Tab-separated table of C-alpha atoms in Angstrom:
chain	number	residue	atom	x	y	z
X	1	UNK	CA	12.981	2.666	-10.070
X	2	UNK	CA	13.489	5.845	-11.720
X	3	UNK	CA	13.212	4.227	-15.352
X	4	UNK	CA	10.009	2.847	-13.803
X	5	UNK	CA	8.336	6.064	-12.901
X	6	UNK	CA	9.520	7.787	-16.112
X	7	UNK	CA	7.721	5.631	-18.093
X	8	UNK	CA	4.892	6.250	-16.090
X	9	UNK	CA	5.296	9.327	-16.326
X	10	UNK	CA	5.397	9.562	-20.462
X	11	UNK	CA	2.588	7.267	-20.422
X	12	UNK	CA	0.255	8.618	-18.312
X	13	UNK	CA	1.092	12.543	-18.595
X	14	UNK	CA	1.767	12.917	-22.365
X	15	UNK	CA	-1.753	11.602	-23.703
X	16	UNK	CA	-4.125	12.789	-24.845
X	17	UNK	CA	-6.400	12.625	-22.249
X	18	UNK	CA	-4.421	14.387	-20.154
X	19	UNK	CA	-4.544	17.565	-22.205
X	20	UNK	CA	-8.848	16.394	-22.391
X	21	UNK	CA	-9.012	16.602	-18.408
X	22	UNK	CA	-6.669	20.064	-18.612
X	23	UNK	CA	-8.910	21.813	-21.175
X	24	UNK	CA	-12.032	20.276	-18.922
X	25	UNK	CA	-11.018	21.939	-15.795
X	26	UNK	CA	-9.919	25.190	-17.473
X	27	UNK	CA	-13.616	25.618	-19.474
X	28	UNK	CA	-15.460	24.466	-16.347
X	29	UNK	CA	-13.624	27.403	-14.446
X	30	UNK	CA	-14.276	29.790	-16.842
X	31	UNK	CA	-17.610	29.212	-17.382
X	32	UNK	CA	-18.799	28.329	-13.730
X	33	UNK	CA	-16.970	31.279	-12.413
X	34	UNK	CA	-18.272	33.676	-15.396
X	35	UNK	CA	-20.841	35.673	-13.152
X	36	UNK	CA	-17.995	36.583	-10.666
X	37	UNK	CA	-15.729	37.779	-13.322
X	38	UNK	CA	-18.015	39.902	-14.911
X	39	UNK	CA	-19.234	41.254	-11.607
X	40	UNK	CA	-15.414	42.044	-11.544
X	41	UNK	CA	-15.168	43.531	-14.758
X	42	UNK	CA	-18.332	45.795	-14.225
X	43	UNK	CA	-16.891	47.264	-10.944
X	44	UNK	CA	-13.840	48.013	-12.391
X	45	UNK	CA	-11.789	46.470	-9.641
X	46	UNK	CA	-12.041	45.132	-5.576
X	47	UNK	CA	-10.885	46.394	-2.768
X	48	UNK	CA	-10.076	42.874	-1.599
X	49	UNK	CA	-7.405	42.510	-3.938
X	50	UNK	CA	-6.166	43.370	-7.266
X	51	UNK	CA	-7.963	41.927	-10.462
X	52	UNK	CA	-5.526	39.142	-11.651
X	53	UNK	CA	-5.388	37.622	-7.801
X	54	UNK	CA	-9.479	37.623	-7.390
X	55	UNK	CA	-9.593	36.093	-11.362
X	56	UNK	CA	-7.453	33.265	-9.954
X	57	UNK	CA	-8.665	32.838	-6.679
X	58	UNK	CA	-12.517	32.669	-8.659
X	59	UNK	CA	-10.993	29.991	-11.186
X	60	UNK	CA	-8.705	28.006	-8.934
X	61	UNK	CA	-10.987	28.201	-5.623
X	62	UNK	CA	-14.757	28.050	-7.290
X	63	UNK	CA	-17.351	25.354	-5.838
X	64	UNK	CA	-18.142	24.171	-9.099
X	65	UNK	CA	-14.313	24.256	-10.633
X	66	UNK	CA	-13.594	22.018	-7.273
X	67	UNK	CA	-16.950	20.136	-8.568
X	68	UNK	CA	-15.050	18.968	-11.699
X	69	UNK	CA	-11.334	18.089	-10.417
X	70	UNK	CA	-12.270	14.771	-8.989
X	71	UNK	CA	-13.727	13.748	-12.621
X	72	UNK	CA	-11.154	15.181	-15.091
X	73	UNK	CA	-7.626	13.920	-12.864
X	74	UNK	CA	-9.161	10.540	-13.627
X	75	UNK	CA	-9.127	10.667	-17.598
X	76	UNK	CA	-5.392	10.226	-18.061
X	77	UNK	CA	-4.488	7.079	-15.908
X	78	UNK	CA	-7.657	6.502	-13.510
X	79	UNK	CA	-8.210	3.273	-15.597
X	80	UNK	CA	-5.220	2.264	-16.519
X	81	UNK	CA	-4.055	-0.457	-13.957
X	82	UNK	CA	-7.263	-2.229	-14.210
X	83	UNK	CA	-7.044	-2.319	-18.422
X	84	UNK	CA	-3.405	-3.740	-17.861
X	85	UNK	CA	-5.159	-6.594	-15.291
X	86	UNK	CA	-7.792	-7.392	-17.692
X	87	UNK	CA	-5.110	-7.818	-20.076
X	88	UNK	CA	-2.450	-9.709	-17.653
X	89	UNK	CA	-0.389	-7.406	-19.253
X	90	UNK	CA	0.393	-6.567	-15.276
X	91	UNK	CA	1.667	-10.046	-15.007
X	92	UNK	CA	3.986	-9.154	-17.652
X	93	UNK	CA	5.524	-6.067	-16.369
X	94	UNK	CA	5.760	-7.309	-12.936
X	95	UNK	CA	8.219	-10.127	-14.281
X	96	UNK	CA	10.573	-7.668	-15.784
X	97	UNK	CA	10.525	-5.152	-13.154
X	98	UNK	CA	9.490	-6.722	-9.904
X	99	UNK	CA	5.914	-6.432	-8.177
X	100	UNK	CA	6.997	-4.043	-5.979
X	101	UNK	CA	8.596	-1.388	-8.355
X	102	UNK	CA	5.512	-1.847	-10.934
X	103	UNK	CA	3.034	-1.113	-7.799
X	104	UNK	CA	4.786	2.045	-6.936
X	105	UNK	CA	5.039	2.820	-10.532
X	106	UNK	CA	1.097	2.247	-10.829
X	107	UNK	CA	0.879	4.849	-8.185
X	108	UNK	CA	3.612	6.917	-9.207
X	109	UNK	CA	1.572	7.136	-12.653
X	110	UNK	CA	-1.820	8.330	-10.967
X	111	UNK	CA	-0.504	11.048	-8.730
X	112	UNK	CA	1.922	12.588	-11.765
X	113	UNK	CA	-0.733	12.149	-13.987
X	114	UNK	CA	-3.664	13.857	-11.691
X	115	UNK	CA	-1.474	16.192	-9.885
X	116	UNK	CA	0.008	17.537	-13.284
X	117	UNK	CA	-3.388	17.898	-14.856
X	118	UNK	CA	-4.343	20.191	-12.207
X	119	UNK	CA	-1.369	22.544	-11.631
X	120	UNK	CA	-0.947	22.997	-15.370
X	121	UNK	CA	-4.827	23.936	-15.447
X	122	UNK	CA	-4.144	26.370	-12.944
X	123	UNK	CA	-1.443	27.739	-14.913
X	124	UNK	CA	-3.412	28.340	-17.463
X	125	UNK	CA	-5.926	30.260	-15.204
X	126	UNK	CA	-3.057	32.269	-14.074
X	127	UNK	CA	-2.112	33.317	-17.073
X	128	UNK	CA	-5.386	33.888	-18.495
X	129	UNK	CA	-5.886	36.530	-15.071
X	130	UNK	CA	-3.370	38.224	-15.738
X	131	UNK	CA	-3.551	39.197	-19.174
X	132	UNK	CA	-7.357	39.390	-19.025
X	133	UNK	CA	-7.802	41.179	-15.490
X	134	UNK	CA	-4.046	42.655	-14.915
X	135	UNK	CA	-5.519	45.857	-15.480
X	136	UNK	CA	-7.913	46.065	-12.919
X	137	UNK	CA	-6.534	47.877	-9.644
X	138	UNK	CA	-7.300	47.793	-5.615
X	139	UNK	CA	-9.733	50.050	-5.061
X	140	UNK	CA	-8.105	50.791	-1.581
X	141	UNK	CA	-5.534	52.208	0.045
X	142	UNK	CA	-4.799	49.156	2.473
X	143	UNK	CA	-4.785	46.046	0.118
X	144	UNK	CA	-2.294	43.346	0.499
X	145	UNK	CA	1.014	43.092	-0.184
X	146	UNK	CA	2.255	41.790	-3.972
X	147	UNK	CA	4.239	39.500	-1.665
X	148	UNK	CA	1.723	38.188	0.578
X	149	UNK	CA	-0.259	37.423	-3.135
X	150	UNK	CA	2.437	35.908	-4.776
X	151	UNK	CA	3.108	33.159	-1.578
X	152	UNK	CA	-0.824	32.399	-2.004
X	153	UNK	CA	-0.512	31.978	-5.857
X	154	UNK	CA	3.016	29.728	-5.003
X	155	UNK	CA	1.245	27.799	-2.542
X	156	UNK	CA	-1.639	27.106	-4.221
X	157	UNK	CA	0.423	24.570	-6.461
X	158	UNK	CA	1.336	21.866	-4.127
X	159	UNK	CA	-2.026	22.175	-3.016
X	160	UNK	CA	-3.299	21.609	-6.374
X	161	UNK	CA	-1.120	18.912	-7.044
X	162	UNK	CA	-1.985	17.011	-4.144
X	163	UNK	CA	-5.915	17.346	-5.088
X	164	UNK	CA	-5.826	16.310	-7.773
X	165	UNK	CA	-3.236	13.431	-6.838
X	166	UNK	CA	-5.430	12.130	-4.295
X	167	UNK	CA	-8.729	12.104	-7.061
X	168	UNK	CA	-6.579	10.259	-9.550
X	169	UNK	CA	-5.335	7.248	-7.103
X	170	UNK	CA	-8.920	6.917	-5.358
X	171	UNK	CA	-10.504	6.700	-9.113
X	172	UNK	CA	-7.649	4.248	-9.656
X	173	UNK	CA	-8.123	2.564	-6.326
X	174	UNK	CA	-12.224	2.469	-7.387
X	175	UNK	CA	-11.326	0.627	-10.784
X	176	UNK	CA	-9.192	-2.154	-9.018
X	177	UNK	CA	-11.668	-3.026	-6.159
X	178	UNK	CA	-14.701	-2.688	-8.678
X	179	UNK	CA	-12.930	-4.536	-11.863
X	180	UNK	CA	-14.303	-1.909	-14.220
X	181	UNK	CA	-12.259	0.918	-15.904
X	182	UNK	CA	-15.191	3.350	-16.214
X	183	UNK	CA	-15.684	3.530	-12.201
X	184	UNK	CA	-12.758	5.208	-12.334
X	185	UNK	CA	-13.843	8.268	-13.305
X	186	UNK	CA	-17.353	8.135	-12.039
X	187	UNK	CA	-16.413	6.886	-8.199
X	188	UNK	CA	-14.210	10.359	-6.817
X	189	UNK	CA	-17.129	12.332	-8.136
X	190	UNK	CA	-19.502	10.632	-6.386
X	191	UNK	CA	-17.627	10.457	-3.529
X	192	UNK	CA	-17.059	14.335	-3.336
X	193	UNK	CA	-20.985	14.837	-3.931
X	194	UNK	CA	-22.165	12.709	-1.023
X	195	UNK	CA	-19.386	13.662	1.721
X	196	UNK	CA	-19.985	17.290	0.420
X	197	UNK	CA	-23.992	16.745	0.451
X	198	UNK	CA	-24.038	15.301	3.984
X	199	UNK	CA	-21.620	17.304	5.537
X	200	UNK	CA	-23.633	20.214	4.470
X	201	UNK	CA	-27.034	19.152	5.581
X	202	UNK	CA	-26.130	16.926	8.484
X	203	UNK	CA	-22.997	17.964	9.993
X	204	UNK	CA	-22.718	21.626	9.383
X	205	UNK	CA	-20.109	22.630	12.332
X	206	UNK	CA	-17.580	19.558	10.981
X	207	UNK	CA	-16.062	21.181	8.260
X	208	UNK	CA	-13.746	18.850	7.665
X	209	UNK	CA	-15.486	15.982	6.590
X	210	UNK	CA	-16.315	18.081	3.746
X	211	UNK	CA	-13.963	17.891	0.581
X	212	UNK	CA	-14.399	21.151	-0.376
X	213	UNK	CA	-12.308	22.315	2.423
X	214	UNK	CA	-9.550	20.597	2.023
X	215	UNK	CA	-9.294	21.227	-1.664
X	216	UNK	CA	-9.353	25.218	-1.075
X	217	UNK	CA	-8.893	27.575	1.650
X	218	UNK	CA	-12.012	28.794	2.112
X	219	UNK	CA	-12.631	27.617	5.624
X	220	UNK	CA	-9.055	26.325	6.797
X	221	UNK	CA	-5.723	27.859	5.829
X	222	UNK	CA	-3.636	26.658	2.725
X	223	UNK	CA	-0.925	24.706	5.522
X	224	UNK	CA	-4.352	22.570	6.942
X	225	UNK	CA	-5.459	21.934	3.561
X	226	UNK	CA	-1.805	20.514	2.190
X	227	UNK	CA	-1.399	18.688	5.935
X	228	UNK	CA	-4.871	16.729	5.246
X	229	UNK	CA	-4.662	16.031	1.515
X	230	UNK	CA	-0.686	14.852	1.962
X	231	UNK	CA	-2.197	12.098	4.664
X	232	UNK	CA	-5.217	11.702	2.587
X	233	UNK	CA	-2.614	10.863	-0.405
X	234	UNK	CA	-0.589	8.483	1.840
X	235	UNK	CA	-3.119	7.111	2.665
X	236	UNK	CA	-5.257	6.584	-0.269
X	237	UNK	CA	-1.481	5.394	-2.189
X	238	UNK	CA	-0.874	2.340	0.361
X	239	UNK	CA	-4.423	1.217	-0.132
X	240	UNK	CA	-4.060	1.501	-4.221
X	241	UNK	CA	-0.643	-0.356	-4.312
X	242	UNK	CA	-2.002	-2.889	-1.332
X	243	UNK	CA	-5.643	-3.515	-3.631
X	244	UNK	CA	-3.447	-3.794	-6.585
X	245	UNK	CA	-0.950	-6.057	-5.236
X	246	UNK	CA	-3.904	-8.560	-4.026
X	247	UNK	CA	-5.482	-8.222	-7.755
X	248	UNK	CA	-2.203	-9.734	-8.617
X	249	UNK	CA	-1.618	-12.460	-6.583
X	250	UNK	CA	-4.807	-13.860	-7.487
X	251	UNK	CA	-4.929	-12.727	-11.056
């Protein structure tokens, strides 16, 4: 199993398309979220926080970066299973490793590849905050703690990673069902539109059925927001291997 999910792993995270999806998220933050830095530059500082920590939070946390994630996670592997089914290649693989260690390998490959993509984007932002807005102070005397920053900046990772794991296996999921690659990385945007469209316009007080909010802590806290996408994940994995696994017995 573990020589399965490394080879997923080289195949689906060192690509080139993973570094595409990485260098798409990182220009969509900068430029979407270019008003608010500059806002931040002009004022010299914030008294909600020091520079580097807002920079971040603007990058990591903006509607339109959020807007992007589901389409990018997709580029490295979103495709991938269904391109190995229209090949029968799957048939191959599953007679020298098993059909159950190639589906959880499948899977294994989307959530590496999409959670990856994201958290190393977001390391990027990081860095980019701090050498770009490091210098910027708290213009108060009662800001937060470097502490309480740093265990926002540490938790925003796992919640990163299981974003954009969840947008990488419902693309994949989307491809399988559909029998075309390309779905992949149109379907999770879609789908993030229209829940976030209609939540917004006809179910204002349900927060929740908005993706948004799970992706960021703008409404819940950071521990609501990696509860729901872990279940989300689980939940979205079964029904990827489960879809793939009928694919096959008919294929």
């Amino acid at each position: 199993m573990r020589h399965i999910i490394a080879v997923e792993f080289k195949n689906s995270v060192w690509n080139v398309r993973f570094f595409a999806g990485v260098l798409l998220i990182l220009a969509a933050a900068l430029i979407s979220e270019q008003l608010y830095l500059q806002f931040l530059i002009d004022a010299g500082g914030s008294q909600e926080g020091p520079g580097w920590f807002l920079a971040y939070s603007f990058c990591s946390n903006g509607t339109n970066t959020l807007l992007f994630v589901p389409i990018a996670v997709t580029f490295a592997a979103g495709g991938d299973a269904e391109m190995e089914l229209r090949s029968r290649f799957a048939l191959f693989s599953c007679v020298r490793s098993g059909k159950k260690k190639y589906l959880v390998g499948k899977a294994a490959g989307l959530i590496l590849s999409g959670g990856f993509m994201l958290c190393f984007a977001m390391l990027l932002m990081l860095g980019i905050s701090c050498i770009g807005f490091g210098q910027f102070p708290i213009l108060s005397d009662h800001g937060p703690a470097f502490s309480e920053l740093l265990l926002k900046v540490l938790v925003s990772f796992p919640r990163g990673f299981l974003n954009g794991a969840l947008w990488a296996m419902v693309g994949g999921l989307a491809a399988v069902v559909t029998r075309n690659r390309y779905l992949a990385y149109a379907v999770p945007f879609i789908l993030y539109y229209v829940l976030s469209v209609f939540q917004e316009r006809y179910y204002r007080a349900l927060f929740f059925l908005n993706p948004r909010y799970w992706m960021a802590p703008v409404y819940y806290s950071d521990l609501f927001c990696i509860v729901a996408l872990l279940i989300l994940c689980v939940f979205t994995g079964l029904l990827f291997m489960w879809a793939l696994k009928r694919r096959l017995d008919y294929a």
